[in-house]
Coordinates of C-alpha atoms and ligand atoms in Angstrom, one line a residue:
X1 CA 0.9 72.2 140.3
X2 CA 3.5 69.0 139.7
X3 CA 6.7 69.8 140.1
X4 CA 8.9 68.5 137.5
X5 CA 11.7 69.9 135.4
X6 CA 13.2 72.9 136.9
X7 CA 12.3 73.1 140.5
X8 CA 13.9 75.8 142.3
X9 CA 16.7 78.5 142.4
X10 CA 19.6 76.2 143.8
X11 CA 22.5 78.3 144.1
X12 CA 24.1 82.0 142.8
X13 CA 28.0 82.5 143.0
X14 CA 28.7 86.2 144.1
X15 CA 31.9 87.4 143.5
X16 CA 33.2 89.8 146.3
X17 CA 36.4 91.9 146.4
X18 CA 37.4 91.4 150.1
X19 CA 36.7 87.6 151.7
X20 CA 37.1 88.4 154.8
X21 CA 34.9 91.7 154.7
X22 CA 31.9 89.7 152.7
X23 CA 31.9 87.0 155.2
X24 CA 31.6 89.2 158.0
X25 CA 28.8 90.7 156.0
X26 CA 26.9 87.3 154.9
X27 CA 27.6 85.6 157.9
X28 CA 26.9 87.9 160.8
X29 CA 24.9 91.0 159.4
X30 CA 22.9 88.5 157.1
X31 CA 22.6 86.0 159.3
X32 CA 23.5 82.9 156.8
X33 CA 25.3 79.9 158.2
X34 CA 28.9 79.2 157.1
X35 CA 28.9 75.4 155.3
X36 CA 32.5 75.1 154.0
X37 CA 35.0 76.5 151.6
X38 CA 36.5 74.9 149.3
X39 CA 40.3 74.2 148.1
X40 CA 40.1 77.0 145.6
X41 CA 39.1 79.5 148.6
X42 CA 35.3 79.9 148.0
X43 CA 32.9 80.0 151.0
X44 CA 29.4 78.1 151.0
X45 CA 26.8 79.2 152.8
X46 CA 23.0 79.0 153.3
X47 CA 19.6 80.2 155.0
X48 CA 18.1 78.8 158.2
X49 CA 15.3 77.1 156.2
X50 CA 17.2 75.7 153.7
X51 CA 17.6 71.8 154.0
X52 CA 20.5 71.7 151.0
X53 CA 23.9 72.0 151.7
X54 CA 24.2 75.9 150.5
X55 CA 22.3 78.0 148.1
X56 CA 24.9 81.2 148.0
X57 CA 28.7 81.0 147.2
X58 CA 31.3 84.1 147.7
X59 CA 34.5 84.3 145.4
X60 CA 37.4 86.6 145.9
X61 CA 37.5 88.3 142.6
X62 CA 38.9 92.2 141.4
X63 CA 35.0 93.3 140.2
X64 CA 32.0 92.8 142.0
X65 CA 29.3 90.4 140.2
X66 CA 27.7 87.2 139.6
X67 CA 29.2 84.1 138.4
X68 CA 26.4 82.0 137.6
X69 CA 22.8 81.7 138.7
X70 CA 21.6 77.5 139.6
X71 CA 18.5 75.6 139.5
X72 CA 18.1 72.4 141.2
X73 CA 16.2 70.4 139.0
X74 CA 14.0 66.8 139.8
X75 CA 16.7 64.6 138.9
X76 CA 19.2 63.0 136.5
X77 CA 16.6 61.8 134.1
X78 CA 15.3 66.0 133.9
X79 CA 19.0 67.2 133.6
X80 CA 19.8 65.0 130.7
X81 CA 16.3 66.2 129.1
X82 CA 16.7 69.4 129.5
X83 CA 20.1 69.5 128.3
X84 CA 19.3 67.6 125.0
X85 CA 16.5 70.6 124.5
X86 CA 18.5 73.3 125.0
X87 CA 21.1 71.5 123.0
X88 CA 18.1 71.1 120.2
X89 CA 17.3 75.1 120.5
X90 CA 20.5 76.2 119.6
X91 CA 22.3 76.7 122.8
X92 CA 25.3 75.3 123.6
X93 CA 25.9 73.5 127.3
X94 CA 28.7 72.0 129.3
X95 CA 29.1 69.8 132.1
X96 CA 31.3 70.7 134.7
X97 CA 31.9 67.8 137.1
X98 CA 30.4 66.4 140.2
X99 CA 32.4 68.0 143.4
X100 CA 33.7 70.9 141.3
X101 CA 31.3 72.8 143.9
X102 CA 31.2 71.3 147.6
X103 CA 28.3 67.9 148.1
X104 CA 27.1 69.1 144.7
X105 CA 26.6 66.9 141.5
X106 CA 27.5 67.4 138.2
X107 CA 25.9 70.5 136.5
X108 CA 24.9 71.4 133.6
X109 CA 26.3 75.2 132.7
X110 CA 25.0 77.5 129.3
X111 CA 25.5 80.8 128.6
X112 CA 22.0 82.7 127.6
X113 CA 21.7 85.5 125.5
X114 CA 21.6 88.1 128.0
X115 CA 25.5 87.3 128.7
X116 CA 24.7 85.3 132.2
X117 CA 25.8 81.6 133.1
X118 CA 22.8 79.5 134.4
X119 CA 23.2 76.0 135.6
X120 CA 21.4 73.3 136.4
X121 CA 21.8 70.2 138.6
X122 CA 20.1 67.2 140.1
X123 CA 21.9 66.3 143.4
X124 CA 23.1 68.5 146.3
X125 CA 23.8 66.8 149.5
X126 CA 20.6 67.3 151.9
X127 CA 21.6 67.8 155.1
X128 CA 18.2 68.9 156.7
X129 CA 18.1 72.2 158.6
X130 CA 18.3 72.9 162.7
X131 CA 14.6 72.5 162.9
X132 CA 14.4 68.7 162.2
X133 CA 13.3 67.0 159.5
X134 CA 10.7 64.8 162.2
X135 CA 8.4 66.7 164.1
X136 CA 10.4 69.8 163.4
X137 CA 10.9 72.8 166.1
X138 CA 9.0 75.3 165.1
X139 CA 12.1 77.8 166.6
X140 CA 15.4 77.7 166.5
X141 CA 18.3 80.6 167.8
X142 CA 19.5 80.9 163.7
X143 CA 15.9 82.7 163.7
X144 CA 17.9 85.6 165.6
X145 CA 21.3 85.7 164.2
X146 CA 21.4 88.4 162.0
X147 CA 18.6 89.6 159.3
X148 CA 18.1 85.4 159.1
X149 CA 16.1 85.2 155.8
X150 CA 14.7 82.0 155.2
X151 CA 16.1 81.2 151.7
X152 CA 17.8 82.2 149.1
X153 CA 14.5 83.2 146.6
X154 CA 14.8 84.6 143.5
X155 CA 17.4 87.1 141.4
X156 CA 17.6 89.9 139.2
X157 CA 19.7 90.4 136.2
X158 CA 20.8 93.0 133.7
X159 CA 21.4 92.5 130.2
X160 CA 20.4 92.7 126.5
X161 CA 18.2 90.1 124.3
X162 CA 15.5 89.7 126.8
X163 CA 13.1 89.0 124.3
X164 CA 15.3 85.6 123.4
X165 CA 15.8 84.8 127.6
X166 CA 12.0 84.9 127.5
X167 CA 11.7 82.2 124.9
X168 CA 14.7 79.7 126.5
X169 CA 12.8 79.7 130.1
X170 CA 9.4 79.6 128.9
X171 CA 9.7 77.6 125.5
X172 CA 12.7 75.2 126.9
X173 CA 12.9 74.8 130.7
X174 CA 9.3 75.3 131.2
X175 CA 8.9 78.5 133.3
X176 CA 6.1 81.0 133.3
X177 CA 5.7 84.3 132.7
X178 CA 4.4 85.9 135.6
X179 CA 4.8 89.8 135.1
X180 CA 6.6 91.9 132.6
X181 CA 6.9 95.6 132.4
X182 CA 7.0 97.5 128.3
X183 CA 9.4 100.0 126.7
X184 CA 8.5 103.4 127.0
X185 CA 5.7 104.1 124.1
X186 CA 6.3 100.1 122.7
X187 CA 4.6 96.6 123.7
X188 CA 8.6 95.3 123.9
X189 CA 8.8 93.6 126.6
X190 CA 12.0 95.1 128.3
X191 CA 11.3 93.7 131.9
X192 CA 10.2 89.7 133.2
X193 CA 9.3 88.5 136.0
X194 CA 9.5 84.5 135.6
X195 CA 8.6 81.1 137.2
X196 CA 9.6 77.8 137.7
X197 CA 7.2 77.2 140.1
X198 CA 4.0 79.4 141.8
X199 CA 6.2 81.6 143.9
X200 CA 6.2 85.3 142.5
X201 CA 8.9 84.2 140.5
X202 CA 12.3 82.6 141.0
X203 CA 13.9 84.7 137.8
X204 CA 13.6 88.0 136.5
X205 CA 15.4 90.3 134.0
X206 CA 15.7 94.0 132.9
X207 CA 16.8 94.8 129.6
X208 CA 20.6 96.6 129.5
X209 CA 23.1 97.4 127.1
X210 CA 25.6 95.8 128.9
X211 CA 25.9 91.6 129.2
X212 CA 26.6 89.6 132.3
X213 CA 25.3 91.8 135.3
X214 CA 23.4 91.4 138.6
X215 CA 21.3 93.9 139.7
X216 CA 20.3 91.7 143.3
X217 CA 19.8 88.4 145.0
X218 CA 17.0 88.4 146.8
X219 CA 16.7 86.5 150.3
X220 CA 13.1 85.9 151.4
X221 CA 11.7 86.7 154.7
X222 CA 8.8 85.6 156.5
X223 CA 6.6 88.4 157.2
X224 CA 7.0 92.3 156.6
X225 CA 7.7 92.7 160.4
X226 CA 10.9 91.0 159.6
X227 CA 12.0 93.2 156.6
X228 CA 11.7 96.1 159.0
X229 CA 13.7 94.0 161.7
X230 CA 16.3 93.9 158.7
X231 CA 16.1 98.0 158.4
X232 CA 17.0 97.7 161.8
X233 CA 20.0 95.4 161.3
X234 CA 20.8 97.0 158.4
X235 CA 21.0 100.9 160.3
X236 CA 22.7 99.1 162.9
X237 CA 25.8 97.5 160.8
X238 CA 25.7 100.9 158.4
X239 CA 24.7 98.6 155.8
X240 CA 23.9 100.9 152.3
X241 CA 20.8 101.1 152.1
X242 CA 19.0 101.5 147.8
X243 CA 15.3 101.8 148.3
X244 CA 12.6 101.0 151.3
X245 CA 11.6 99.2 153.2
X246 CA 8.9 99.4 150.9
X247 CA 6.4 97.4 148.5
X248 CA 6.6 96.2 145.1
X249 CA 3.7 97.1 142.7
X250 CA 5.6 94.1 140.8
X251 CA 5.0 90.9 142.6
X252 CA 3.6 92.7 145.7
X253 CA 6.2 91.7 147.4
X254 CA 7.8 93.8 150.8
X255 CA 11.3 94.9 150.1
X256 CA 14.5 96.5 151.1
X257 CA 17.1 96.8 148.1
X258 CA 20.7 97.2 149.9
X259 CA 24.1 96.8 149.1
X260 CA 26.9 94.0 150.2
X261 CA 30.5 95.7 151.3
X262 CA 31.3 94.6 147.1
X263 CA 28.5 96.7 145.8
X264 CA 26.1 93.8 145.1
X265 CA 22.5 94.4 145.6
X266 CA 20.9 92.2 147.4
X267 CA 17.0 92.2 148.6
X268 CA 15.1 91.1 152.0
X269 CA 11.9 90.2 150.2
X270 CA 8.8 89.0 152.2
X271 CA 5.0 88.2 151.0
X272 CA 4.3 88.4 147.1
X273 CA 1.5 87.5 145.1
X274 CA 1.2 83.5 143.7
X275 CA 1.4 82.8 140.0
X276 CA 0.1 79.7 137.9
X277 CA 1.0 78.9 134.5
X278 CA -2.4 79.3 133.2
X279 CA -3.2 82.8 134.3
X280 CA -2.1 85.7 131.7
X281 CA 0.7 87.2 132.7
X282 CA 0.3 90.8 134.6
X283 CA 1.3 93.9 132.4
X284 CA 2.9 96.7 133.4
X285 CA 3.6 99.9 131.5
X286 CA 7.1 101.7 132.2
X287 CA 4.6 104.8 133.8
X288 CA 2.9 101.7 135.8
X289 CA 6.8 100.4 136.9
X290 CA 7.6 103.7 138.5
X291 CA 4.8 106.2 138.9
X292 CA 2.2 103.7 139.0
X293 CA 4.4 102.0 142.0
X294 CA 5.4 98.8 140.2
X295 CA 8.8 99.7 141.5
X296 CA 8.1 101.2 145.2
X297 CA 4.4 101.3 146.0
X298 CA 5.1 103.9 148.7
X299 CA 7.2 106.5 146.5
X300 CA 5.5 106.6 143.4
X301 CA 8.7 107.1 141.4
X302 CA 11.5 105.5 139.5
X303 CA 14.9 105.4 141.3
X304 CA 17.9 106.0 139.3
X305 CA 19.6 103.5 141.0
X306 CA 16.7 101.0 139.7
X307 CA 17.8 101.5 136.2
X308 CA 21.8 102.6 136.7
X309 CA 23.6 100.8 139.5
X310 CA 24.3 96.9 139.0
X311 CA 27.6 94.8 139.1
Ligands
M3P1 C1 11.1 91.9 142.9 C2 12.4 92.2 142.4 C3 10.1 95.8 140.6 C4 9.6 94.7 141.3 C5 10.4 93.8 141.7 C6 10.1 92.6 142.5 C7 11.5 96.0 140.4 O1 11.2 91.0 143.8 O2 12.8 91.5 141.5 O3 13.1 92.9 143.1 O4 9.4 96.7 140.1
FE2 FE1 13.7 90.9 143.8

C-alpha cells in the first residue's frame, strides 16, 4: 500500500518513578541506546534498528504511566491536513513547538476520548542506525546488548469511549481496523486492534472505566527465538514477568508481557499476521479472547492481570 498520512508509531513518553532505576532497566536490561536528555531531565532513547533519533522517552514523575503516544507522519503538508480534520471532527489540537522534544519538530498534540494524548509530527532528525545506511552490516554488537528489540512497535491503552477512538483513527487519520474482540453477550466492540500501515497494528485499545492509562509498549523482536532469549534476560535481571513467552490468538504475534521497575507493561513482540485495509477486520468473541486463545494461545485462559493491572 502507499504510504501517506500517518506513517508509523514515532514516539511514547513513559513516566517512571526512579530515573536512575528505569535507565538501568531501558538501557542495559532492554538493551536500547541512550540518545540524550534534555534540560528538563528527560532521557531519549531508541532500538538498534531505528534510524530516528529516539522512539521512547522516560520522565521522573510520582505515578507510573504514559504521557503521550506519537506518530510520525509524511510531512508538513499531512500534519497541517490532518490537523484541519481533526479540527473539522470536533476535536480540539495544539501545537507544541519544534525542540520542545530533542531533533524533533513541531507536533501536533489532541486529547481523544479515551483520556490519552496522541501526537503527531513530520520531522525528527534521522541519524541512520549502526548498520549503515549504504550497503548496511547485516550485524552489529547493539544485536547483543541486552533483549535489543528492533523497534519500538505498537502500544496498548486502557480507557472508556472506544467506540468514538474507533471512528477518529479510522474516519480521520486513516487507520484500519485490523482485529477487534466483543463484550460479553453484545456485538460492542470493547477491544481494537488498529493500523496505520500493514503491520499487525501499530494501535490498540481496551475498553476501561478509567481515562488515560497504558496497559504496555510493545518492542518488536525479530524471530521467536529472540523472545525466548528475552525470557532469558528477563530471569536473569529478575525482571517481573505478566504472561509467556507465549502466542497471541490476536495478531499471532509471539509475546512476553513484563513489567519496567515503575510498573509499566511492556511487551517483546515477534512475528504477527499482516493486515490491509481492504480485508474485513478479524472478530473475536470475549470466549475467543481468552478461552479461545486470543489472549495466550498456549493457556487457553484469561489472565486477571490482562483485564486489572495498567498504569
Ligand atoms: C498484541 C498486544 C491480545 C492480543 C494482543 C496482541 C491481548 O500485540 O496488543 O499485546 O489478545
Ligand atoms: Fe502488544
Amino acid at each position: 500500500m502507499a504510504m501517506t498520512g500517518v506513517l508509523r508509531p514515532g514516539h511514547v513518553q513513559i513516566r517512571v518513578m526512579d530515573l536512575d532505576a528505569a535507565v538501568g532497566f531501558y538501557r542495559d536490561v532492554l538493551g536500547l541506546e541512550e540518545m540524550g536528555r534534555d534540560a528538563s531531565g528527560r532521557v531519549y532513547l531508541r532500538a538498534w534498528d531505528e534510524r530516528d533519533h529516539h522512539s521512547v522517552i522516560l520522565r521522573a514523575a510520582d505515578q507510573a504511566g504514559m504521557d503521550f503516544f506519537a506518530f510520525k507522519v509524511a510531512d508538513e503538508h499531512s500534519l497541517n491536513k490532518l490537523e484541519a480534520d481533526l479540527r473539522d471532527f470536533g476535536i480540539k489540537t495544539e501545537r507544541i513547538p519544534a525542540g520542545d522534544l530533542l531533533e524533533t519538530g513541531e507536533r501536533v498534540r489532541f486529547e481523544i476520548p479515551s483520556g490519552h494524548q496522541i501526537e503527531l509530527y513530520a520531522k525528527k532528525t534521522f541519524v541512520g542506525s549502526d548498520l549503515g545506511q549504504k550497503d548496511p552490516k547485516p550485524y552489529s554488537k547493539r544485536f547483543d546488548q541486552g533483549i535489543a528489540p528492533m523497534r519500538m512497535d505498537h502500544a496498548l491503552l486502557y480507557g472508556p469511549n472506544v467506540d468514538q477512538v474507533l471512528e477518529i483513527f479510522t474516519k480521520v487519520l486513516g487507520f484500519h481496523l485490523a482485529e477487534f474482540v466483543t463484550l460479553p453477550g453484545t456485538d460492542i466492540k470493547g477491544a481494537l486492534w488498529l493500523c496505520c500501515s500493514n503491520k499487525a497494528h501499530d494501535i490498540a485499545f481496551v475498553v476501561h472505566p478509567e481515562p488515560g492509562k497504558l496497559h504496555h509498549v510493545s518492542f518488536y523482536m525479530e524471530s521467536i527465538d529472540r523472545v525466548f532469549r528475552a525470557a532469558d534476560i528477563m530471569a536473569a535481571n529478575d525482571v517481573r514477568v505478566d504472561i509467556g513467552p507465549t502466542r497471541h490468538g490476536i495478531t499471532r504475534g509471539g509475546t512476553i508481557y513484563a513489567w519496567d521497575p515503575s510498573g509499566n507493561r511492556f511487551e517483546t513482540f515477534s512475528g504477527g499476521n499482516s493486515s490491509y485495509p481492504d480485508l474485513p477486520p478479524i472478530e473475536w468473541s470475549w470466549e475467543g479472547l481468552g478461552e479461545g486463545g486470543g489472549l495466550d494461545v498456549a493457556h487457553r485462559k484469561m489472565h486477571e492481570t490482562f483485564l486489572t493491572v495498567v498504569t
